[in-house]
GROMACS .gro file of C-alpha atoms in nm:
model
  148
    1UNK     CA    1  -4.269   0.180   2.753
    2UNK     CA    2  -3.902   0.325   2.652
    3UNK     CA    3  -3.909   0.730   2.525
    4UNK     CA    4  -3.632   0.764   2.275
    5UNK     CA    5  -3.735   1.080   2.161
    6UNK     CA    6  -3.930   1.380   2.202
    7UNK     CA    7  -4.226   1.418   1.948
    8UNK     CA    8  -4.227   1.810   1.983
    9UNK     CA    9  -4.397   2.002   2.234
   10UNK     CA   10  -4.736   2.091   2.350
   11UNK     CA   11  -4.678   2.447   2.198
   12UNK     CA   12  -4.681   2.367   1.848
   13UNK     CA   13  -4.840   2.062   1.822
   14UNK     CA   14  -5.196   2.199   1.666
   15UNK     CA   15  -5.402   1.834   1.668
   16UNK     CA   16  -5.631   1.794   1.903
   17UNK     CA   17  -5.592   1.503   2.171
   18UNK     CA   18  -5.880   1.444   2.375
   19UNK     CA   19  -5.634   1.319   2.710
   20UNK     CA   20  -5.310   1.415   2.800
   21UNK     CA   21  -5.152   1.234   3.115
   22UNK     CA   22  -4.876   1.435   3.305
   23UNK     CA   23  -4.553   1.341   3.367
   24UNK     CA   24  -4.451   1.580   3.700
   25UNK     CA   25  -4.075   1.652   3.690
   26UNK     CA   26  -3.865   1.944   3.888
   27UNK     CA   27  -3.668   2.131   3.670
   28UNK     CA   28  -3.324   1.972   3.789
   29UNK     CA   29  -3.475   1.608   3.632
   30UNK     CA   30  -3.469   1.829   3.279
   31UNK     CA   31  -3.147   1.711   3.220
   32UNK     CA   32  -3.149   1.363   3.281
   33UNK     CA   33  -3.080   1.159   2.968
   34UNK     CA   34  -3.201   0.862   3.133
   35UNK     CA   35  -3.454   0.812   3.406
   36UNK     CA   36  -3.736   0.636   3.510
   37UNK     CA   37  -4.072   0.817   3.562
   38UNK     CA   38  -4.445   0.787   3.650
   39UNK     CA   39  -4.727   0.981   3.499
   40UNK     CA   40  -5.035   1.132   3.711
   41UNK     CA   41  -5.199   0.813   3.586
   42UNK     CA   42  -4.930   0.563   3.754
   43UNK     CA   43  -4.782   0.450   3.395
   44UNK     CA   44  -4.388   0.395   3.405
   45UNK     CA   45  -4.209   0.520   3.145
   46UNK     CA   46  -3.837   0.483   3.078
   47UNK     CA   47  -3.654   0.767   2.969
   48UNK     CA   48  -3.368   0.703   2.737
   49UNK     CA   49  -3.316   0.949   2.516
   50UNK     CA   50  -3.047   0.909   2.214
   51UNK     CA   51  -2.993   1.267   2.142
   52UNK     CA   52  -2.763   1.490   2.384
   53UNK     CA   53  -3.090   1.731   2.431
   54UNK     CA   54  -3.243   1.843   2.782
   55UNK     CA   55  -3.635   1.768   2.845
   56UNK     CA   56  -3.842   2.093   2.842
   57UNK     CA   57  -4.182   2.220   3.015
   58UNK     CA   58  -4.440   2.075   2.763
   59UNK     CA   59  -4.247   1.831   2.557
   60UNK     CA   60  -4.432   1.560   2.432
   61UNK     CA   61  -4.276   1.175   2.518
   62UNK     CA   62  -4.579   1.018   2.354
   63UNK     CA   63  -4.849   1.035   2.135
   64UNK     CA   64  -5.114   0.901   1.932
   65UNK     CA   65  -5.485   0.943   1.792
   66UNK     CA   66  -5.596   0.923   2.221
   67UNK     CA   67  -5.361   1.015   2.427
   68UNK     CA   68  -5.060   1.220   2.458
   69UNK     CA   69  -4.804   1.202   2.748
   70UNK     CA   70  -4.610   1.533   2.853
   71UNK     CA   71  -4.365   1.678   3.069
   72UNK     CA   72  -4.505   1.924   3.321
   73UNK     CA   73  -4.249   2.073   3.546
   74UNK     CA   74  -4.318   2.159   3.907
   75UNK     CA   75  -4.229   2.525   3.987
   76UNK     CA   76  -3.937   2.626   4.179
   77UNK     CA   77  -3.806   2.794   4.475
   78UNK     CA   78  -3.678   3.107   4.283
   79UNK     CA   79  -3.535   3.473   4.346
   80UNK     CA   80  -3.723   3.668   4.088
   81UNK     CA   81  -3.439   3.992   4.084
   82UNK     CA   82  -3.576   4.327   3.890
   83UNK     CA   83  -3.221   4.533   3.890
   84UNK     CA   84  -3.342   4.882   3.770
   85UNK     CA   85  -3.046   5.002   3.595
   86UNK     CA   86  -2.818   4.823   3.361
   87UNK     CA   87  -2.547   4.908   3.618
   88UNK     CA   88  -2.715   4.771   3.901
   89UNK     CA   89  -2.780   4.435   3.643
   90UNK     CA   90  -2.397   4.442   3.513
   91UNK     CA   91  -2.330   4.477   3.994
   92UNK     CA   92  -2.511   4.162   4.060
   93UNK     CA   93  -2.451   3.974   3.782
   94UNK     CA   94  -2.070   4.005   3.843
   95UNK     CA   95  -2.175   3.905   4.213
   96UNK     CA   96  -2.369   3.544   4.124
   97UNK     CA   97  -2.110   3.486   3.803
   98UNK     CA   98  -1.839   3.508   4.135
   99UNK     CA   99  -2.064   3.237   4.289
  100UNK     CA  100  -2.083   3.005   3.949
  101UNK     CA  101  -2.446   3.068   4.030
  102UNK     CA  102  -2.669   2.978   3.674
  103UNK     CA  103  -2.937   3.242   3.572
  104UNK     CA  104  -3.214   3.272   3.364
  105UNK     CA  105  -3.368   3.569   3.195
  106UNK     CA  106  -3.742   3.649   3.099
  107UNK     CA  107  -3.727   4.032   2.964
  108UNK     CA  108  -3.604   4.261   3.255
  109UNK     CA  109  -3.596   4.005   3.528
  110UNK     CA  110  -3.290   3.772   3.623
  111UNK     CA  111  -3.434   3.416   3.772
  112UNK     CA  112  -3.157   3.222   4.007
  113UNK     CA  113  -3.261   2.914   4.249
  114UNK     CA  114  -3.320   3.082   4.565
  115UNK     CA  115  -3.025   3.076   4.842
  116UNK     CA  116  -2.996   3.279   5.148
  117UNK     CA  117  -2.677   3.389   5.041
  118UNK     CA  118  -2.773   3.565   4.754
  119UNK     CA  119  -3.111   3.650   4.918
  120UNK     CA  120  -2.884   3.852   5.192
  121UNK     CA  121  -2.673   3.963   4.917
  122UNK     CA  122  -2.957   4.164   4.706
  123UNK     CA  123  -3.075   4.319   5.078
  124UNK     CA  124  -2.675   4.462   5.095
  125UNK     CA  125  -2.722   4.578   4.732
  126UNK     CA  126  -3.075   4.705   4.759
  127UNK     CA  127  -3.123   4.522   4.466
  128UNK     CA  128  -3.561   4.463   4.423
  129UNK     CA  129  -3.611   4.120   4.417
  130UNK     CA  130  -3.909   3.832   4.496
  131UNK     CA  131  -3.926   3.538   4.674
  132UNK     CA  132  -4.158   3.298   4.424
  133UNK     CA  133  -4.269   2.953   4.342
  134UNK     CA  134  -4.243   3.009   3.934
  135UNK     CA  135  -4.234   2.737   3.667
  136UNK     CA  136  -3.962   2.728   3.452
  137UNK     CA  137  -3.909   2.609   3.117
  138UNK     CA  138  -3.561   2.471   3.107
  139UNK     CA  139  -3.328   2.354   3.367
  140UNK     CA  140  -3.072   2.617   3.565
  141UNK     CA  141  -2.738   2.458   3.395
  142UNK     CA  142  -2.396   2.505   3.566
  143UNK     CA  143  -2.146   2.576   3.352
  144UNK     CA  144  -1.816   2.399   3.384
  145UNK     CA  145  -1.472   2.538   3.408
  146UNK     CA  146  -1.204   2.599   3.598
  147UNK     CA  147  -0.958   2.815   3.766
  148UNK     CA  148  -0.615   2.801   3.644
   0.00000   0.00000   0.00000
């Protein structure tokens, strides 16, 4: 089976399906276009999909009146970082921007892959921050540019 599109996701969708199969992907996969993947009941599925639009956590590839096949994605290795000032927030941002290093935010807390760079980094800045496996929705993008 070829996925050309995404149905919607498992958020919205209000039917009820009485099985849902799993298709496992880390966050980086998110972005792939095209790809070949198996769900937690060994069905291969292509991935192809025709708009320029990144998988998410809960996206539905397929459905029908039994069965519904979504993306589930597999929880990271993060740095959860809880600056507690908007000074300290504006410091370390201006630190990982310096490092092209791609953030997320939920509320008051800054989520970045984990390195031991930046893990050494928030220990300088006494910056509070986690260690954590943590699902997240979309992928960490880099953003492109250049230094002229």
């Amino acid at each position: 089976m070829i996925i050309e599109k995404i149905i919607g996701n498992v958020a919205t969708i209000e039917e009820n399906i009485p099985h849902i199969e799993r298709v496992f992907m880390e966050s980086d996969a998110l972005l792939k276009r095209v790809q070949r993947v198996t769900t937690d009941h060994g069905n291969e599925l292509g991935i192809r999909l025709k708009e320029n639009k990144s998988l998410e956590d809960g996206d539905v590839l397929y459905m029908d009146e039994n069965n519904m096949i979504i993306v589930t994605v597999t929880p990271d290795d993060l740095l959860t970082i809880m600056p507690t000032s908007i000074q300290q927030m504006g410091e370390i941002a201006h630190q990982l921007g310096n490092r092209h290093l791609p953030a997320q935010f939920e509320g008051k807390l800054m989520l970045v892959q984990y390195d031991y760079l930046v893990e050494e980094l928030l220990q300088k800045l006494e910056v509070p921050y986690r260690r954590e496996k943590r699902k997240v929705k979309q992928a960490f993008r880099h953003i492109g540019h250049r230094h002229d």
